[in-house]
Amino acid sequence: GAVVSQHPSWVICKSGTSVKIECRSLDFQATTMFWYRQFPKQSLMLMATSNEGSKATYEQGVEKDKFLINHASLTLSTLTVTSAHPEDSSFYICSASSIARGGELFFGEGSRLTVL
Amino acid sequence: AQTVTQSQPEMSVQEAETVTLSCTYDTSESDYYLFWYKQPPSRQMILVIRQEAYKQQNATENRFSVNFQKAAKSFSLKISDSQLGDAAMYFCAYSFNTGTASKLTFGTGTRLQVTL
């Protein structure tokens, strides 16, 4: 299957700092990428939908100024957690899709964020 | 809004036996897709099987098969000849349309234990 890579896989930061997480589609062009958040022992909650070259669409209750999403190319989307606080600690997962691949979704390995 | 319900937080099965994981969903749409994803301890989401709502035939993938009851809005996963490697969290998911990469709505998950 297609490969989607996330980096970093684990990051620890101090409260108040910003953290950037990258999501790359390695062997296909992703027209759409989705960002999910997963708390321990819970399900994945969609945060936002990112389309290449346009603004992300955020789900209700997700602060767009806090979770900045950029999808500048067909192979890269980034999620920046700004002014991180301990309650932002979570597992963040991206998924990428390509119309050329019938819209099938491919998931990244996830990024664990710990805010001290 | 679409919802996905998994009523079994945990299930256990002996190696080589068969287990069925339950999933119900609610939607007003007639054309949609249903999925079962596996999330092992590595946290990488892996697609197990998918079902198109317009298809009456239940999807199968080797040891994995589904029982799709559209009128009842039920979508259970049967794992035959369970193996130790099947131990993971299993998420049922719904998508309105994957032709253009629609977002997934996940259930709360079922943790499957496989015992010797």
GROMACS .gro file of C-alpha atoms in nm:
model
  232
    1GLY     CA    1   0.000   0.000   0.000
    2ALA     CA    2   0.088   0.364  -0.014
    3VAL     CA    3   0.315   0.514   0.246
    4VAL     CA    4   0.237   0.810   0.465
    5SER     CA    5   0.505   0.927   0.701
    6GLN     CA    6   0.474   1.150   1.005
    7HIS     CA    7   0.754   1.333   1.178
    8PRO     CA    8   0.837   1.353   1.459
    9SER     CA    9   0.694   1.034   1.600
   10TRP     CA   10   0.737   1.167   1.954
   11VAL     CA   11   0.794   1.518   2.077
   12ILE     CA   12   0.816   1.669   2.423
   13CYS     CA   13   0.792   2.043   2.462
   14LYS     CA   14   0.753   2.306   2.729
   15SER     CA   15   0.425   2.478   2.789
   16GLY     CA   16   0.392   2.790   2.577
   17THR     CA   17   0.606   2.673   2.289
   18SER     CA   18   0.488   2.576   1.942
   19VAL     CA   19   0.534   2.238   1.783
   20LYS     CA   20   0.515   2.144   1.416
   21ILE     CA   21   0.420   1.796   1.298
   22GLU     CA   22   0.474   1.695   0.937
   23CYS     CA   23   0.273   1.450   0.732
   24ARG     CA   24   0.417   1.335   0.401
   25SER     CA   25   0.281   1.108   0.133
   26LEU     CA   26   0.593   0.934   0.008
   27ASP     CA   27   0.481   0.763  -0.308
   28PHE     CA   28   0.167   0.940  -0.417
   29GLN     CA   29   0.021   1.287  -0.444
   30ALA     CA   30  -0.231   1.355  -0.172
   31THR     CA   31  -0.502   1.596  -0.275
   32THR     CA   32  -0.663   1.573   0.067
   33MET     CA   33  -0.518   1.514   0.410
   34PHE     CA   34  -0.701   1.470   0.737
   35TRP     CA   35  -0.572   1.538   1.085
   36TYR     CA   36  -0.703   1.335   1.378
   37ARG     CA   37  -0.646   1.351   1.748
   38GLN     CA   38  -0.656   1.046   1.973
   39PHE     CA   39  -0.658   1.058   2.350
   40PRO     CA   40  -0.538   0.750   2.543
   41LYS     CA   41  -0.773   0.456   2.505
   42GLN     CA   42  -1.013   0.663   2.300
   43SER     CA   43  -1.119   0.689   1.941
   44LEU     CA   44  -0.986   0.913   1.668
   45MET     CA   45  -1.151   1.251   1.649
   46LEU     CA   46  -1.126   1.444   1.324
   47MET     CA   47  -0.973   1.786   1.374
   48ALA     CA   48  -0.957   1.923   1.022
   49THR     CA   49  -0.957   1.849   0.652
   50SER     CA   50  -0.673   1.989   0.449
   51ASN     CA   51  -0.684   2.036   0.073
   52GLU     CA   52  -0.373   2.127  -0.118
   53GLY     CA   53  -0.351   2.496  -0.192
   54SER     CA   54  -0.653   2.600   0.011
   55LYS     CA   55  -0.743   2.673   0.370
   56ALA     CA   56  -0.816   2.383   0.599
   57THR     CA   57  -1.169   2.308   0.709
   58TYR     CA   58  -1.189   2.266   1.084
   59GLU     CA   59  -1.437   2.055   1.276
   60GLN     CA   60  -1.664   2.217   1.527
   61GLY     CA   61  -1.487   2.291   1.852
   62VAL     CA   62  -1.135   2.285   1.707
   63GLU     CA   63  -0.952   2.615   1.744
   64LYS     CA   64  -0.806   2.703   1.406
   65ASP     CA   65  -0.573   2.963   1.556
   66LYS     CA   66  -0.430   2.707   1.792
   67PHE     CA   67  -0.398   2.421   1.546
   68LEU     CA   68  -0.253   2.569   1.229
   69ILE     CA   69  -0.269   2.346   0.926
   70ASN     CA   70  -0.080   2.406   0.605
   71HIS     CA   71  -0.102   2.191   0.293
   72ALA     CA   72   0.142   2.369   0.068
   73SER     CA   73   0.218   2.082  -0.166
   74LEU     CA   74   0.062   1.759  -0.284
   75THR     CA   75   0.296   1.557  -0.063
   76LEU     CA   76   0.318   1.758   0.257
   77SER     CA   77   0.078   1.885   0.520
   78THR     CA   78   0.185   2.031   0.852
   79LEU     CA   79   0.005   2.072   1.181
   80THR     CA   80   0.142   2.336   1.417
   81VAL     CA   81   0.023   2.336   1.775
   82THR     CA   82   0.074   2.694   1.886
   83SER     CA   83   0.137   2.796   2.247
   84ALA     CA   84   0.101   2.437   2.357
   85HIS     CA   85  -0.041   2.352   2.697
   86PRO     CA   86  -0.051   2.021   2.886
   87GLU     CA   87  -0.409   1.959   2.774
   88ASP     CA   88  -0.283   1.952   2.414
   89SER     CA   89  -0.084   1.640   2.495
   90SER     CA   90  -0.222   1.371   2.271
   91PHE     CA   91  -0.156   1.141   1.980
   92TYR     CA   92  -0.199   1.314   1.645
   93ILE     CA   93  -0.257   1.107   1.332
   94CYS     CA   94  -0.274   1.220   0.974
   95SER     CA   95  -0.425   1.040   0.680
   96ALA     CA   96  -0.382   1.115   0.314
   97SER     CA   97  -0.595   1.046   0.014
   98SER     CA   98  -0.559   1.063  -0.359
   99ILE     CA   99  -0.833   1.074  -0.615
  100ALA     CA  100  -0.600   0.881  -0.843
  101ARG     CA  101  -0.609   0.599  -0.589
  102GLY     CA  102  -0.985   0.595  -0.570
  103GLY     CA  103  -0.997   0.811  -0.262
  104GLU     CA  104  -0.859   0.540  -0.037
  105LEU     CA  105  -0.716   0.672   0.287
  106PHE     CA  106  -0.365   0.590   0.409
  107PHE     CA  107  -0.262   0.667   0.764
  108GLY     CA  108   0.062   0.796   0.905
  109GLU     CA  109   0.228   0.633   1.203
  110GLY     CA  110   0.111   0.907   1.436
  111SER     CA  111   0.291   1.164   1.649
  112ARG     CA  112   0.279   1.166   2.025
  113LEU     CA  113   0.293   1.512   2.176
  114THR     CA  114   0.372   1.562   2.543
  115VAL     CA  115   0.355   1.915   2.678
  116LEU     CA  116   0.522   1.968   3.014
  117ALA     CA  117  -2.490   1.370   1.190
  118GLN     CA  118  -2.349   1.027   1.137
  119THR     CA  119  -2.261   0.822   1.443
  120VAL     CA  120  -2.082   0.491   1.484
  121THR     CA  121  -2.131   0.277   1.794
  122GLN     CA  122  -1.921  -0.010   1.915
  123SER     CA  123  -2.080  -0.160   2.224
  124GLN     CA  124  -1.800  -0.398   2.315
  125PRO     CA  125  -1.505  -0.216   2.477
  126GLU     CA  126  -1.313  -0.543   2.510
  127MET     CA  127  -1.332  -0.890   2.364
  128SER     CA  128  -1.124  -1.200   2.411
  129VAL     CA  129  -1.078  -1.499   2.186
  130GLN     CA  130  -0.865  -1.810   2.199
  131GLU     CA  131  -0.615  -1.869   1.928
  132ALA     CA  132  -0.765  -2.048   1.627
  133GLU     CA  133  -1.120  -1.965   1.738
  134THR     CA  134  -1.365  -1.724   1.579
  135VAL     CA  135  -1.476  -1.390   1.721
  136THR     CA  136  -1.730  -1.132   1.608
  137LEU     CA  137  -1.700  -0.762   1.679
  138SER     CA  138  -2.017  -0.554   1.665
  139CYS     CA  139  -2.078  -0.217   1.512
  140THR     CA  140  -2.391  -0.015   1.449
  141TYR     CA  141  -2.418   0.319   1.279
  142ASP     CA  142  -2.669   0.587   1.208
  143THR     CA  143  -2.699   0.779   0.885
  144SER     CA  144  -2.964   0.925   0.662
  145GLU     CA  145  -2.755   0.867   0.352
  146SER     CA  146  -2.806   0.575   0.113
  147ASP     CA  147  -2.463   0.575  -0.047
  148TYR     CA  148  -2.177   0.534   0.195
  149TYR     CA  149  -1.884   0.317   0.293
  150LEU     CA  150  -1.805   0.123   0.607
  151PHE     CA  151  -1.465   0.016   0.728
  152TRP     CA  152  -1.291  -0.184   0.994
  153TYR     CA  153  -0.949  -0.058   1.096
  154LYS     CA  154  -0.697  -0.229   1.318
  155GLN     CA  155  -0.469  -0.031   1.548
  156PRO     CA  156  -0.193  -0.247   1.698
  157PRO     CA  157   0.030  -0.124   1.983
  158SER     CA  158   0.243   0.056   1.725
  159ARG     CA  159  -0.062   0.286   1.678
  160GLN     CA  160  -0.045   0.262   1.297
  161MET     CA  161  -0.398   0.240   1.158
  162ILE     CA  162  -0.436  -0.053   0.921
  163LEU     CA  163  -0.735  -0.106   0.696
  164VAL     CA  164  -0.880  -0.451   0.754
  165ILE     CA  165  -1.183  -0.450   0.530
  166ARG     CA  166  -1.426  -0.215   0.364
  167GLN     CA  167  -1.785  -0.244   0.245
  168GLU     CA  168  -1.971  -0.032  -0.005
  169ALA     CA  169  -2.329   0.024   0.106
  170TYR     CA  170  -2.469  -0.034  -0.241
  171LYS     CA  171  -2.325  -0.385  -0.250
  172GLN     CA  172  -2.541  -0.655  -0.100
  173GLN     CA  173  -2.261  -0.907  -0.089
  174ASN     CA  174  -2.064  -0.909   0.233
  175ALA     CA  175  -1.697  -0.820   0.194
  176THR     CA  176  -1.432  -1.078   0.280
  177GLU     CA  177  -1.056  -1.056   0.312
  178ASN     CA  178  -0.896  -1.389   0.394
  179ARG     CA  179  -0.983  -1.462   0.759
  180PHE     CA  180  -1.184  -1.142   0.794
  181SER     CA  181  -1.544  -1.107   0.684
  182VAL     CA  182  -1.830  -0.876   0.760
  183ASN     CA  183  -2.201  -0.917   0.815
  184PHE     CA  184  -2.354  -0.604   0.665
  185GLN     CA  185  -2.720  -0.552   0.747
  186LYS     CA  186  -2.813  -0.225   0.579
  187ALA     CA  187  -3.170  -0.207   0.705
  188ALA     CA  188  -3.057  -0.267   1.060
  189LYS     CA  189  -2.753  -0.040   1.014
  190SER     CA  190  -2.530  -0.308   1.148
  191PHE     CA  191  -2.178  -0.393   1.036
  192SER     CA  192  -2.005  -0.668   1.234
  193LEU     CA  193  -1.658  -0.807   1.176
  194LYS     CA  194  -1.587  -1.178   1.201
  195ILE     CA  195  -1.232  -1.295   1.251
  196SER     CA  196  -1.182  -1.664   1.184
  197ASP     CA  197  -0.889  -1.876   1.297
  198SER     CA  198  -0.773  -1.597   1.528
  199GLN     CA  199  -0.401  -1.544   1.556
  200LEU     CA  200  -0.188  -1.377   1.822
  201GLY     CA  201  -0.111  -1.102   1.574
  202ASP     CA  202  -0.479  -1.012   1.558
  203ALA     CA  203  -0.461  -0.864   1.907
  204ALA     CA  204  -0.523  -0.492   1.868
  205MET     CA  205  -0.783  -0.217   1.890
  206TYR     CA  206  -1.042  -0.247   1.619
  207PHE     CA  207  -1.231   0.058   1.501
  208CYS     CA  208  -1.543   0.059   1.292
  209ALA     CA  209  -1.567   0.364   1.068
  210TYR     CA  210  -1.813   0.531   0.834
  211SER     CA  211  -1.754   0.748   0.533
  212PHE     CA  212  -2.016   0.924   0.329
  213ASN     CA  213  -1.822   0.889   0.006
  214THR     CA  214  -1.464   0.783  -0.059
  215GLY     CA  215  -1.472   0.872  -0.426
  216THR     CA  216  -1.356   1.217  -0.331
  217ALA     CA  217  -1.188   1.134  -0.003
  218SER     CA  218  -1.459   1.201   0.248
  219LYS     CA  219  -1.375   1.208   0.616
  220LEU     CA  220  -1.412   0.908   0.843
  221THR     CA  221  -1.625   0.891   1.154
  222PHE     CA  222  -1.490   0.633   1.397
  223GLY     CA  223  -1.652   0.426   1.665
  224THR     CA  224  -1.504   0.409   2.013
  225GLY     CA  225  -1.315   0.089   1.941
  226THR     CA  226  -1.302  -0.268   2.068
  227ARG     CA  227  -0.986  -0.404   2.223
  228LEU     CA  228  -0.933  -0.762   2.113
  229GLN     CA  229  -0.723  -0.997   2.319
  230VAL     CA  230  -0.607  -1.326   2.174
  231THR     CA  231  -0.515  -1.595   2.424
  232LEU     CA  232  -0.330  -1.922   2.383
   0.00000   0.00000   0.00000
